[in-house]
Amino acid sequence: MQHHNGKVYLAVCDCTGHGVPGAFMSMIGSSLLDEAVVEKGITKPNEIFFEVRKGFINALKQNEEDGTQKDGMDATLIVWDKKNTLQAAAALNPVLLIRDGAIRELKPDRQPVGYLTGKQEAFTHHEVQLEKGDSLYLFTDGYHDQFGGPNLRKFMMRNFKKLLLTIQDKTMSEQKTILETTMAEWKGDTEQIDDILVIGGRQLALLSDATSDRPHKKKSNFHIRIIIQPRLL
């Protein structure tokens, strides 16, 4: 998460690799995101992703000729401001917005933030005006891809969406408990295949027109809570 020039930037990323290689990729990704926002002043999420992708390609010397491993990351990035305007970009994983009992999916581009064979396509720009009561979820694929249940199948995205809809009357703290309990029961003794990260936020109230004269006191009313930590359960 990054606060910069009156906006809040929040990214959820799932880098290629595990262990030390995965940690190395995470460090590069985090550094490139900060550089795009703070040093280069890029504000639109889709343009930030495009810049980070160029950074990955340059840092890892990736090119089509030498068959370099196509490292990068699946990622979602949201940016919101004191006017409750939310901008988003999504690479391979969606952003889910729940409003009035219905899910709106900010659909992901089917390309990673990283090397892509052929033409480097632009990322899609999403923009939404947040309303009171909105819930927003960013996540990696660890939850819905986990195997379990009586037939050892994946939990699946459709079941993840249904679960989120059923817990909208709960606080974020209560949702965290339900998500953790549901996954623990689903997984049982089955080995966990990936890290799991779900971040949820709720628009508790619209911002007042009155704001402090001191920039560091201005805050968005979009409250973020980490629901499941990025670790093996």
GROMACS .gro file of C-alpha atoms in nm:
model
  233
    1MET     CA    1   0.000   0.000   0.000
    2GLN     CA    2   0.124   0.347  -0.090
    3HIS     CA    3  -0.012   0.694  -0.007
    4HIS     CA    4   0.096   0.952  -0.265
    5ASN     CA    5  -0.036   1.293  -0.370
    6GLY     CA    6  -0.379   1.251  -0.213
    7LYS     CA    7  -0.438   0.901  -0.346
    8VAL     CA    8  -0.406   0.554  -0.198
    9TYR     CA    9  -0.254   0.272  -0.403
   10LEU     CA   10  -0.309  -0.091  -0.307
   11ALA     CA   11  -0.174  -0.389  -0.499
   12VAL     CA   12  -0.213  -0.764  -0.450
   13CYS     CA   13   0.049  -0.956  -0.644
   14ASP     CA   14   0.138  -1.321  -0.694
   15CYS     CA   15   0.486  -1.355  -0.840
   16THR     CA   16   0.624  -1.656  -1.022
   17GLY     CA   17   0.854  -1.884  -0.828
   18HIS     CA   18   0.868  -2.020  -0.474
   19GLY     CA   19   1.114  -1.983  -0.189
   20VAL     CA   20   1.414  -1.761  -0.260
   21PRO     CA   21   1.333  -1.709  -0.634
   22GLY     CA   22   0.977  -1.610  -0.543
   23ALA     CA   23   1.100  -1.369  -0.275
   24PHE     CA   24   1.342  -1.217  -0.527
   25MET     CA   25   1.062  -1.161  -0.777
   26SER     CA   26   0.845  -1.007  -0.504
   27MET     CA   27   1.121  -0.762  -0.416
   28ILE     CA   28   1.160  -0.660  -0.780
   29GLY     CA   29   0.784  -0.622  -0.824
   30SER     CA   30   0.744  -0.411  -0.510
   31SER     CA   31   1.034  -0.188  -0.609
   32LEU     CA   32   0.901  -0.138  -0.962
   33LEU     CA   33   0.553  -0.050  -0.833
   34ASP     CA   34   0.696   0.211  -0.595
   35GLU     CA   35   0.917   0.351  -0.869
   36ALA     CA   36   0.625   0.386  -1.111
   37VAL     CA   37   0.408   0.570  -0.856
   38VAL     CA   38   0.652   0.776  -0.650
   39GLU     CA   39   0.941   0.846  -0.886
   40LYS     CA   40   0.767   0.851  -1.224
   41GLY     CA   41   0.435   0.993  -1.104
   42ILE     CA   42   0.215   0.748  -1.293
   43THR     CA   43  -0.136   0.750  -1.146
   44LYS     CA   44  -0.351   0.520  -1.361
   45PRO     CA   45  -0.332   0.152  -1.257
   46ASN     CA   46  -0.322   0.018  -1.613
   47GLU     CA   47  -0.034   0.249  -1.702
   48ILE     CA   48   0.147   0.151  -1.381
   49PHE     CA   49   0.119  -0.215  -1.482
   50PHE     CA   50   0.256  -0.140  -1.828
   51GLU     CA   51   0.553   0.043  -1.675
   52VAL     CA   52   0.617  -0.238  -1.425
   53ARG     CA   53   0.608  -0.492  -1.707
   54LYS     CA   54   0.878  -0.296  -1.892
   55GLY     CA   55   1.077  -0.291  -1.569
   56PHE     CA   56   1.057  -0.669  -1.531
   57ILE     CA   57   1.169  -0.723  -1.889
   58ASN     CA   58   1.465  -0.488  -1.847
   59ALA     CA   59   1.567  -0.613  -1.501
   60LEU     CA   60   1.555  -0.979  -1.599
   61LYS     CA   61   1.688  -0.930  -1.954
   62GLN     CA   62   1.387  -1.112  -2.095
   63ASN     CA   63   1.353  -1.151  -2.470
   64GLU     CA   64   1.191  -1.382  -2.719
   65GLU     CA   65   1.511  -1.502  -2.882
   66ASP     CA   66   1.693  -1.662  -2.590
   67GLY     CA   67   1.395  -1.849  -2.446
   68THR     CA   68   1.427  -1.678  -2.109
   69GLN     CA   69   1.178  -1.797  -1.850
   70LYS     CA   70   0.880  -1.567  -1.859
   71ASP     CA   71   0.886  -1.440  -1.502
   72GLY     CA   72   0.640  -1.180  -1.379
   73MET     CA   73   0.330  -1.163  -1.164
   74ASP     CA   74  -0.046  -1.194  -1.158
   75ALA     CA   75  -0.171  -0.876  -0.996
   76THR     CA   76  -0.456  -0.644  -0.912
   77LEU     CA   77  -0.409  -0.276  -0.836
   78ILE     CA   78  -0.662  -0.024  -0.710
   79VAL     CA   79  -0.627   0.351  -0.662
   80TRP     CA   80  -0.881   0.562  -0.479
   81ASP     CA   81  -0.906   0.925  -0.375
   82LYS     CA   82  -1.096   1.156  -0.140
   83LYS     CA   83  -1.377   1.184  -0.396
   84ASN     CA   84  -1.440   0.809  -0.363
   85THR     CA   85  -1.334   0.745  -0.721
   86LEU     CA   86  -1.183   0.400  -0.760
   87GLN     CA   87  -0.955   0.311  -1.049
   88ALA     CA   88  -0.833  -0.042  -1.106
   89ALA     CA   89  -0.630  -0.271  -1.329
   90ALA     CA   90  -0.628  -0.649  -1.313
   91ALA     CA   91  -0.386  -0.900  -1.462
   92LEU     CA   92  -0.512  -1.261  -1.461
   93ASN     CA   93  -0.702  -1.215  -1.131
   94PRO     CA   94  -1.020  -1.000  -1.110
   95VAL     CA   95  -1.126  -0.734  -0.863
   96LEU     CA   96  -1.467  -0.808  -0.709
   97LEU     CA   97  -1.705  -0.529  -0.609
   98ILE     CA   98  -2.018  -0.623  -0.414
   99ARG     CA   99  -2.302  -0.370  -0.410
  100ASP     CA  100  -2.664  -0.424  -0.305
  101GLY     CA  101  -2.626  -0.801  -0.294
  102ALA     CA  102  -2.475  -0.838  -0.640
  103ILE     CA  103  -2.119  -0.895  -0.758
  104ARG     CA  104  -1.962  -0.676  -1.020
  105GLU     CA  105  -1.641  -0.823  -1.157
  106LEU     CA  106  -1.372  -0.591  -1.284
  107LYS     CA  107  -1.249  -0.840  -1.538
  108PRO     CA  108  -0.879  -0.914  -1.565
  109ASP     CA  109  -0.665  -0.899  -1.874
  110ARG     CA  110  -0.542  -1.243  -1.977
  111GLN     CA  111  -0.180  -1.145  -1.954
  112PRO     CA  112   0.068  -1.117  -1.667
  113VAL     CA  113   0.257  -0.813  -1.550
  114GLY     CA  114   0.579  -0.938  -1.701
  115TYR     CA  115   0.717  -1.084  -2.020
  116LEU     CA  116   0.463  -1.169  -2.289
  117THR     CA  117   0.556  -1.334  -2.617
  118GLY     CA  118   0.455  -1.120  -2.912
  119LYS     CA  119   0.295  -0.776  -2.894
  120GLN     CA  120   0.281  -0.614  -2.551
  121GLU     CA  121  -0.088  -0.528  -2.514
  122ALA     CA  122  -0.212  -0.242  -2.297
  123PHE     CA  123  -0.392  -0.322  -1.973
  124THR     CA  124  -0.759  -0.232  -1.928
  125HIS     CA  125  -0.851   0.073  -1.720
  126HIS     CA  126  -1.149   0.030  -1.485
  127GLU     CA  127  -1.315   0.317  -1.300
  128VAL     CA  128  -1.597   0.302  -1.044
  129GLN     CA  129  -1.757   0.558  -0.814
  130LEU     CA  130  -1.767   0.402  -0.468
  131GLU     CA  131  -2.095   0.411  -0.278
  132LYS     CA  132  -2.184   0.364   0.086
  133GLY     CA  133  -2.189  -0.005   0.174
  134ASP     CA  134  -1.969  -0.122  -0.115
  135SER     CA  135  -1.738  -0.413  -0.045
  136LEU     CA  136  -1.427  -0.472  -0.251
  137TYR     CA  137  -1.203  -0.780  -0.268
  138LEU     CA  138  -0.856  -0.833  -0.409
  139PHE     CA  139  -0.699  -1.179  -0.392
  140THR     CA  140  -0.454  -1.426  -0.535
  141ASP     CA  141  -0.566  -1.755  -0.689
  142GLY     CA  142  -0.465  -1.955  -0.381
  143TYR     CA  143  -0.811  -1.969  -0.225
  144HIS     CA  144  -1.022  -2.078  -0.521
  145ASP     CA  145  -0.753  -2.309  -0.664
  146GLN     CA  146  -0.711  -2.509  -0.343
  147PHE     CA  147  -0.798  -2.878  -0.369
  148GLY     CA  148  -1.023  -3.035  -0.109
  149GLY     CA  149  -1.374  -3.153  -0.034
  150PRO     CA  150  -1.500  -3.510  -0.069
  151ASN     CA  151  -1.383  -3.539  -0.431
  152LEU     CA  152  -1.050  -3.354  -0.396
  153ARG     CA  153  -1.148  -3.084  -0.643
  154LYS     CA  154  -1.062  -2.716  -0.659
  155PHE     CA  155  -1.274  -2.481  -0.451
  156MET     CA  156  -1.341  -2.282  -0.771
  157MET     CA  157  -1.408  -1.914  -0.832
  158ARG     CA  158  -1.786  -1.954  -0.850
  159ASN     CA  159  -1.794  -2.097  -0.497
  160PHE     CA  160  -1.564  -1.823  -0.373
  161LYS     CA  161  -1.803  -1.561  -0.512
  162LYS     CA  162  -2.104  -1.733  -0.357
  163LEU     CA  163  -1.927  -1.744  -0.022
  164LEU     CA  164  -1.849  -1.372  -0.034
  165LEU     CA  165  -2.213  -1.294  -0.113
  166THR     CA  166  -2.338  -1.496   0.184
  167ILE     CA  167  -2.120  -1.309   0.435
  168GLN     CA  168  -2.198  -0.951   0.338
  169ASP     CA  169  -2.396  -0.893   0.657
  170LYS     CA  170  -2.082  -0.965   0.859
  171THR     CA  171  -1.804  -0.732   0.966
  172MET     CA  172  -1.467  -0.770   0.796
  173SER     CA  173  -1.332  -0.934   1.110
  174GLU     CA  174  -1.616  -1.188   1.103
  175GLN     CA  175  -1.563  -1.245   0.731
  176LYS     CA  176  -1.199  -1.325   0.798
  177THR     CA  177  -1.297  -1.595   1.046
  178ILE     CA  178  -1.556  -1.745   0.811
  179LEU     CA  179  -1.316  -1.754   0.516
  180GLU     CA  180  -1.043  -1.916   0.724
  181THR     CA  181  -1.280  -2.173   0.875
  182THR     CA  182  -1.434  -2.257   0.538
  183MET     CA  183  -1.094  -2.311   0.379
  184ALA     CA  184  -0.965  -2.519   0.672
  185GLU     CA  185  -1.271  -2.746   0.647
  186TRP     CA  186  -1.244  -2.766   0.268
  187LYS     CA  187  -0.874  -2.845   0.269
  188GLY     CA  188  -0.883  -3.094   0.554
  189ASP     CA  189  -0.567  -3.303   0.543
  190THR     CA  190  -0.497  -3.212   0.180
  191GLU     CA  191  -0.168  -3.034   0.121
  192GLN     CA  192  -0.201  -2.662   0.060
  193ILE     CA  193  -0.076  -2.590  -0.292
  194ASP     CA  194  -0.012  -2.216  -0.272
  195ASP     CA  195  -0.008  -1.910  -0.050
  196ILE     CA  196  -0.352  -1.760   0.011
  197LEU     CA  197  -0.419  -1.388   0.028
  198VAL     CA  198  -0.756  -1.214   0.037
  199ILE     CA  199  -0.788  -0.843   0.108
  200GLY     CA  200  -1.131  -0.693   0.165
  201GLY     CA  201  -1.247  -0.335   0.210
  202ARG     CA  202  -1.580  -0.173   0.278
  203GLN     CA  203  -1.699   0.176   0.197
  204LEU     CA  204  -1.847   0.254   0.537
  205ALA     CA  205  -1.946   0.612   0.457
  206LEU     CA  206  -1.903   0.869   0.185
  207LEU     CA  207  -1.647   1.138   0.251
  208SER     CA  208  -1.762   1.474   0.378
  209ASP     CA  209  -1.696   1.778   0.161
  210ALA     CA  210  -1.510   1.925   0.457
  211THR     CA  211  -1.147   1.819   0.470
  212SER     CA  212  -0.847   1.927   0.672
  213ASP     CA  213  -0.610   2.188   0.534
  214ARG     CA  214  -0.321   1.958   0.619
  215PRO     CA  215  -0.268   1.701   0.338
  216HIS     CA  216  -0.152   1.423   0.571
  217LYS     CA  217  -0.482   1.444   0.759
  218LYS     CA  218  -0.696   1.380   0.452
  219LYS     CA  219  -0.816   1.022   0.450
  220SER     CA  220  -1.035   0.810   0.231
  221ASN     CA  221  -1.318   0.634   0.413
  222PHE     CA  222  -1.250   0.310   0.232
  223HIS     CA  223  -1.144   0.078   0.511
  224ILE     CA  224  -0.907  -0.204   0.419
  225ARG     CA  225  -0.862  -0.521   0.618
  226ILE     CA  226  -0.638  -0.815   0.537
  227ILE     CA  227  -0.870  -1.113   0.556
  228ILE     CA  228  -0.622  -1.394   0.507
  229GLN     CA  229  -0.249  -1.348   0.540
  230PRO     CA  230  -0.019  -1.455   0.253
  231ARG     CA  231   0.102  -1.769   0.421
  232LEU     CA  232   0.026  -2.138   0.425
  233LEU     CA  233  -0.272  -2.200   0.650
   0.00000   0.00000   0.00000
